[in-house]
Coordinates of C-alpha atoms in Angstrom, one line a residue:
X2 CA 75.2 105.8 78.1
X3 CA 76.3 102.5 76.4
X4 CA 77.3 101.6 72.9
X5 CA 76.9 98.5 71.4
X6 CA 79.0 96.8 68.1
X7 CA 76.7 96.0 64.9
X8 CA 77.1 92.3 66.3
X9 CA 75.3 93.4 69.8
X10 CA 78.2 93.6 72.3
X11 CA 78.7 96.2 74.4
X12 CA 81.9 98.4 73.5
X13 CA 81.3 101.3 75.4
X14 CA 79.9 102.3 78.6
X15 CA 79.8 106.1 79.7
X16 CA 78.3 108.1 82.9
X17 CA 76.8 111.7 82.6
X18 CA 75.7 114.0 85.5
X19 CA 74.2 117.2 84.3
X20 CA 75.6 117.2 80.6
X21 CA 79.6 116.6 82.7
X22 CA 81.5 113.2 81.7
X23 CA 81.9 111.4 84.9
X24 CA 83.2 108.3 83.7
X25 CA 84.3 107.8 80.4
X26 CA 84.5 104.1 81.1
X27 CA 82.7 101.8 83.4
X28 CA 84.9 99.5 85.6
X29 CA 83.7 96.5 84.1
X30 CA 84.8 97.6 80.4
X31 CA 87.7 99.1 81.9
X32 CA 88.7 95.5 84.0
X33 CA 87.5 93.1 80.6
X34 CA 90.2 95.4 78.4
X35 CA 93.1 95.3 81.1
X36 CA 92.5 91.2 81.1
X37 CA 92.4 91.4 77.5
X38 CA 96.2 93.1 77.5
X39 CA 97.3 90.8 80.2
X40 CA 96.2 87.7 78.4
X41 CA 97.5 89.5 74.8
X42 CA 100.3 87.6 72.4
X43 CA 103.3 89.3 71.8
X44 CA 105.0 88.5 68.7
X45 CA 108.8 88.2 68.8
X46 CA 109.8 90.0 65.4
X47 CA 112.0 88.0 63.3
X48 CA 116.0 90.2 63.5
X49 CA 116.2 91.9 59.8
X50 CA 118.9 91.3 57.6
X51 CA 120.1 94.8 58.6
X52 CA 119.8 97.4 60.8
X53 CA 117.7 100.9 60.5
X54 CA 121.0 102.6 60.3
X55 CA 122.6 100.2 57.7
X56 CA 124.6 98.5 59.8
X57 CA 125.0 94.6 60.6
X58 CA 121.6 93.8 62.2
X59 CA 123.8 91.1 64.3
X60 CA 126.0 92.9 66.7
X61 CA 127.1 90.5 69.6
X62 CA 124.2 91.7 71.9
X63 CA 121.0 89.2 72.2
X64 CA 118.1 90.9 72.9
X65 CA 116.6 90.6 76.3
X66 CA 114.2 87.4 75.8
X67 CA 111.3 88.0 74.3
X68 CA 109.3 86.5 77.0
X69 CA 110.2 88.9 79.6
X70 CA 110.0 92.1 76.9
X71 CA 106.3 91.0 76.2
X72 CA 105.7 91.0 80.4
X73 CA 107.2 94.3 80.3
X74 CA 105.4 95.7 76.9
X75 CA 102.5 93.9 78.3
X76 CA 102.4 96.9 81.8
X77 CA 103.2 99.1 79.6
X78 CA 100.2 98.5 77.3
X79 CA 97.9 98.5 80.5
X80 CA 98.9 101.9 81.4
X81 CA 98.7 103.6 77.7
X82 CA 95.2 102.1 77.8
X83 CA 94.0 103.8 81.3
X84 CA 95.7 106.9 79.8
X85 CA 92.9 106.9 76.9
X86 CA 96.1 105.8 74.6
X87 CA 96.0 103.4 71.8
X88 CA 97.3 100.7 73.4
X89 CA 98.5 98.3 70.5
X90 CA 102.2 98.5 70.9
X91 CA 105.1 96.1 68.9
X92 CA 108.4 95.2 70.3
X93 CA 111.1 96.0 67.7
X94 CA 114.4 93.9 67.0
X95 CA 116.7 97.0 66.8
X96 CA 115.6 98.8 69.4
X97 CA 115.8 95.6 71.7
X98 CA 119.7 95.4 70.4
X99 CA 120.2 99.0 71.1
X100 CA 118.8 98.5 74.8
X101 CA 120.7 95.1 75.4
X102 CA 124.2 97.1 74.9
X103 CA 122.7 100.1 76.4
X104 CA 122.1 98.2 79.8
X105 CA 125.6 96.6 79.6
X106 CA 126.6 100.3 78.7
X107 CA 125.1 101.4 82.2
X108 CA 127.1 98.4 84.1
X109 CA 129.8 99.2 82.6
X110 CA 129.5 102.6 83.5
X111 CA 128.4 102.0 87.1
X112 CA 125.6 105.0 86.7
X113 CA 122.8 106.5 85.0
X114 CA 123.0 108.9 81.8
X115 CA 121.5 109.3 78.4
X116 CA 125.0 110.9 77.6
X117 CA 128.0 109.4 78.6
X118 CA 131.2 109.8 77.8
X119 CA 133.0 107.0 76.5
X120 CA 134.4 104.4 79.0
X121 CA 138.3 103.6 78.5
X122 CA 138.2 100.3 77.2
X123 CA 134.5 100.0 75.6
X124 CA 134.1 97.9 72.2
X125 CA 133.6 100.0 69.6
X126 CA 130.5 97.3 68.9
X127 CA 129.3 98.1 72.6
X128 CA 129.9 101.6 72.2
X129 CA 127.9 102.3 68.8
X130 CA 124.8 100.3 69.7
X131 CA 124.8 101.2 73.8
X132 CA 125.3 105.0 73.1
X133 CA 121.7 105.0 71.1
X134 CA 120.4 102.3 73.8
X135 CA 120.7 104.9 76.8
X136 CA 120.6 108.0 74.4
X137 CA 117.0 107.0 72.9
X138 CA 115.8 105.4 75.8
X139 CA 114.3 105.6 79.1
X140 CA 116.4 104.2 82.1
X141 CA 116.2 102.8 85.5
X142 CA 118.5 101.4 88.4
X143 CA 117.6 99.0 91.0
X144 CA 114.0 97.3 89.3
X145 CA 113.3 94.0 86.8
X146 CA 112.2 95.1 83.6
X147 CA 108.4 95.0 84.4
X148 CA 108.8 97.0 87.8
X149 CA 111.0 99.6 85.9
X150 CA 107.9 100.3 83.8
X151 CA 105.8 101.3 87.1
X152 CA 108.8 103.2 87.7
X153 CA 108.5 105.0 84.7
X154 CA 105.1 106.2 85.2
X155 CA 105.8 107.2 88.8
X156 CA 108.7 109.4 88.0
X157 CA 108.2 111.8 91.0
X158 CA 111.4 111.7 93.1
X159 CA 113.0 114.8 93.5
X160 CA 115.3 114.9 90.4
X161 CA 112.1 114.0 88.1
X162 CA 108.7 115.2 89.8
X163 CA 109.1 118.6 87.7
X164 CA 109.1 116.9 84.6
X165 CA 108.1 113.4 84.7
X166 CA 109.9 113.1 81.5
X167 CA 109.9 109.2 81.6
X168 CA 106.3 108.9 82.0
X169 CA 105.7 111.4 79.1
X170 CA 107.6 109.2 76.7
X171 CA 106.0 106.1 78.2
X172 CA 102.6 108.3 77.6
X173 CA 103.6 109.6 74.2
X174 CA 100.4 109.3 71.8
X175 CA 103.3 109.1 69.1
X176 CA 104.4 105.7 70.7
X177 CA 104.1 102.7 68.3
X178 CA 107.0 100.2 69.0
X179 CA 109.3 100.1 71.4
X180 CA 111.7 97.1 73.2
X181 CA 113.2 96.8 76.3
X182 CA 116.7 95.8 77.8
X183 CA 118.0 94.6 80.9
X184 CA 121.8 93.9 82.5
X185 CA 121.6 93.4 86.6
X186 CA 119.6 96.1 88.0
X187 CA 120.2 98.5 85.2
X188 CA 117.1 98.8 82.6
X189 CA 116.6 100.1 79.1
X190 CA 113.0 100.9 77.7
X191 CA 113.5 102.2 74.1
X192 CA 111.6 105.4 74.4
X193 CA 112.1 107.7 71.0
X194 CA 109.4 106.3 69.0
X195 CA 107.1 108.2 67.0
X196 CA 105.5 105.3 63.8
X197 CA 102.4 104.7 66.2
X198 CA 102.0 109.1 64.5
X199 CA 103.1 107.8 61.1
X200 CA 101.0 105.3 60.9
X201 CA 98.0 108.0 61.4
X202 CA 97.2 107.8 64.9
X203 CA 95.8 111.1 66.1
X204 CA 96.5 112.6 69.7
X205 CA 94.1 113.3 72.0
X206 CA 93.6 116.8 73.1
X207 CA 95.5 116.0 76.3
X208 CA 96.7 112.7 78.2
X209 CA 95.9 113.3 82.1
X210 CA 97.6 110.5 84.5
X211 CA 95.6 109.9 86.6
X212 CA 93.2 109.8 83.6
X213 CA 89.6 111.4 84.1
X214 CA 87.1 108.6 85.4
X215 CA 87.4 105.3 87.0
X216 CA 90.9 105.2 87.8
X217 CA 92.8 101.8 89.2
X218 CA 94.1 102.0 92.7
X219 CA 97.2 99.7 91.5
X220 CA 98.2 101.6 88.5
X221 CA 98.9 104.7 90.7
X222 CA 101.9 105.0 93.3
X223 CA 99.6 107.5 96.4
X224 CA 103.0 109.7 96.4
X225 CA 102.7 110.1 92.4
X226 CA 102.4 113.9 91.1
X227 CA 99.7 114.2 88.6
X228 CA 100.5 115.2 85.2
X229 CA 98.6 116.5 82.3
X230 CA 100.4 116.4 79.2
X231 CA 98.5 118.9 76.3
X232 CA 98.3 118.4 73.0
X233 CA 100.5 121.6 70.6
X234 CA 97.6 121.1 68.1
X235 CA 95.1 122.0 70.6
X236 CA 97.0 124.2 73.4
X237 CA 99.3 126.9 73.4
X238 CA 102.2 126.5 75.4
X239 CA 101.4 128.0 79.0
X240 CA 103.4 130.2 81.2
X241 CA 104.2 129.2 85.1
X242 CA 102.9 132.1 86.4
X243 CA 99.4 131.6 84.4
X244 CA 98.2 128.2 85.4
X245 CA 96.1 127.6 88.8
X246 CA 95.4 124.0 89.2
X247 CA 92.4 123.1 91.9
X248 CA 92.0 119.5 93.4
X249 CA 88.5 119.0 95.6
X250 CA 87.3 116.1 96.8
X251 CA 83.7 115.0 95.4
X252 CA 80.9 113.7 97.9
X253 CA 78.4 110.9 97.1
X254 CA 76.6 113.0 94.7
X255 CA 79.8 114.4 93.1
X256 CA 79.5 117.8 94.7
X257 CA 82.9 119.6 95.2
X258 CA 84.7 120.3 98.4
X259 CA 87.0 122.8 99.1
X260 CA 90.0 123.1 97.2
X261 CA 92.9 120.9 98.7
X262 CA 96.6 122.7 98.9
X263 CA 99.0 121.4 96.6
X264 CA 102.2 120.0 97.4
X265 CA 104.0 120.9 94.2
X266 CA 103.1 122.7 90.9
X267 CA 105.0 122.8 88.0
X268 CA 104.7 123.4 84.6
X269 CA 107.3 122.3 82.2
X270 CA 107.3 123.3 78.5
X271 CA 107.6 120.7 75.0
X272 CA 110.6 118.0 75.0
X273 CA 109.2 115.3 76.7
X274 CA 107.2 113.2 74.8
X275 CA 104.2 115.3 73.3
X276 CA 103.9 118.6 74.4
X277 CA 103.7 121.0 77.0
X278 CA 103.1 119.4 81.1
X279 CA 100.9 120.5 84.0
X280 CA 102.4 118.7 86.9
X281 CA 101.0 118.9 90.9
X282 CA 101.3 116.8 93.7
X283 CA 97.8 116.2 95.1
X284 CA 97.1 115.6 98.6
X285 CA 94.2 113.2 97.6
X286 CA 93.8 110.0 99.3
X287 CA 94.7 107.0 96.6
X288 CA 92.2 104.5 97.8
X289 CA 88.9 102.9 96.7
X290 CA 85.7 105.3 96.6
X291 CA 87.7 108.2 96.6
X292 CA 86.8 110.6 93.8
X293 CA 88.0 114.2 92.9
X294 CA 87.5 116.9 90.6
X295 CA 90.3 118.2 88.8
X296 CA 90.6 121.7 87.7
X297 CA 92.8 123.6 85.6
X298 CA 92.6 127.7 84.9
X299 CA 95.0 129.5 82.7
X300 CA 94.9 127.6 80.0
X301 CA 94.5 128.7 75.7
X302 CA 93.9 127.1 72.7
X303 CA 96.0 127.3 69.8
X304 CA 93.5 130.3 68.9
X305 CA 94.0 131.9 71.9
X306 CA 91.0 131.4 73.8
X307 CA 90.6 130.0 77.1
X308 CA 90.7 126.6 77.4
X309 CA 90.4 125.5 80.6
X310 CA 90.3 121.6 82.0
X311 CA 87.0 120.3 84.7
X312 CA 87.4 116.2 85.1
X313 CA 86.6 113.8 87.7
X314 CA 88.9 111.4 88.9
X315 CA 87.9 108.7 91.1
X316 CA 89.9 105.4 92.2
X317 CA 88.5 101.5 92.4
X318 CA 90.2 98.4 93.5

């Protein structure tokens, strides 16, 4: 199925099997929109006169430059777009202050946490600003600011694969500006954000990473847990106990295997980002050609009902 702007051009590009969705997206729409966001202009906003909270918008903290934030925002953008997310995001000046002193918060503090205690000797300055920097943000040791974003959307070592919080704020539908900081290996991402919902952007029913369809090999670590992230508006919070989650492989004519044993299931309620989580590590091979169905049992909509998820995923180069 294809869909064409009034001026001719193709805008979208979809594959059906049977009345079932394949692919959302063909690769070639999928590869012209991540070239688009690679190529994109990021606009350094100008510092205000003063800060959200009131305060001096001029602490002693220069943001990270704006040339490595937009290489950073830039990833990020890439993978809100795979994720069927708007993927117009701005870098904001306060947020890049708060993130500056958060990541010279976290060297000073020689560890990771969103809620430290106060270090004997900390500026109040550093303090203030750094506290919201590592409170409101994402945060990551041992990565540049761009690899810290892949990190971020990973998110499925042992102390994070039940959760993948990170990734759900990265994910966030609610996401419309965010900024980045970084101090030696330690890295900020401003995370917190909710204008992209003020200005009137609507969620989609659920945001599935891998996202259903054509999926890039490079935009998925083959370790990765899966995650499906629903949508309050749409689904009712589900218990453990009450979710079965089935990964098959699909042959060349998309016919389903047998279901594959999981690694890891979890299900992890609102908090992170928007909404409830399904979260399984898949056996599934992450490598070109390789396609499987996703499906998900146990699920209700916000009336009650059953709701239950069928999507294909399948990888390309």
């Amino acid at each position: 199925v294809q869909d064409f702007d009034e001026e001719g051009r193709l805008v979208g590009e979809a594959t059906w099997l049977s009345g079932v969705s394949l692919h959302p997206r063909s690769t070639r729409l999928m590869q012209t929109a991540l070239e688009r966001i690679a190529r994109s202009t990021v606009a350094a906003p100008p510092a205000p006169p003063t800060s959200k909270d009131g305060g001096a918008a001029g602490p002693p903290f220069a943001p990270l430059a704006w040339d490595r934030q937009a290489a950073a925002l830039r990833r990020l953008m890439a993978y809100r777009y795979l994720a069927g997310l708007p993927s117009e995001l701005e870098l904001d000046h306060d947020y890049a202050v708060a993130c500056a002193a958060g990541a010279r918060l976290l060297e000073k503090l020689g560890f990771l946490s969103h809620t430290p205690e106060r270090p004997e000797g900390c500026p109040d300055a550093l303090w203030e600003w750094g506290y919201r920097g590592v409170n409101r943000s994402n945060l990551h040791q041992n990565a540049d600011v761009v690899a810290a974003v892949d990190g971020f959307l990973d998110d499925s070592d042992p102390d994070n694969v039940a959760h993948v919080g990170h990734r759900r704020w990265a994910l966030n539908p609610a996401m419309g500006r965010t900024a980045f900081g970084e101090q030696g290996p330690w890295v900020a991402m401003y995370a917190l954000d909710d204008s992209g919902a003020a200005a009137g952007r609507e969620a989609p029913p659920y945001v599935a990473y891998p996202a259903p369809g054509y999926f890039p090999v490079g935009y998925l670590a083959r370790e990765a847990a899966w995650s499906i992230s629903l949508d309050p508006q749409h689904y009712k919070e589900p218990a453990a106990g009450e979710v079965r989650v089935e990964v098959r492989a699909a042959d060349e004519r998309y016919g389903r295997g047998s279901p594959m044993r999981l690694k890891d299931l979890y299900v992890d309620g609102p908090g992170a980002g928007h909404g409830a989580c399904v979260i399984f590590r898949s056996p599934a091979e992450v490598a070109p050609g390789r396609r499987y169905w996703v499906s998900v049992q146990g699920l209700e909509d916000t009336a009650g009902q059953p709701a239950p998820l069928d999507y294909l995923v399948e990888f390309y180069r």
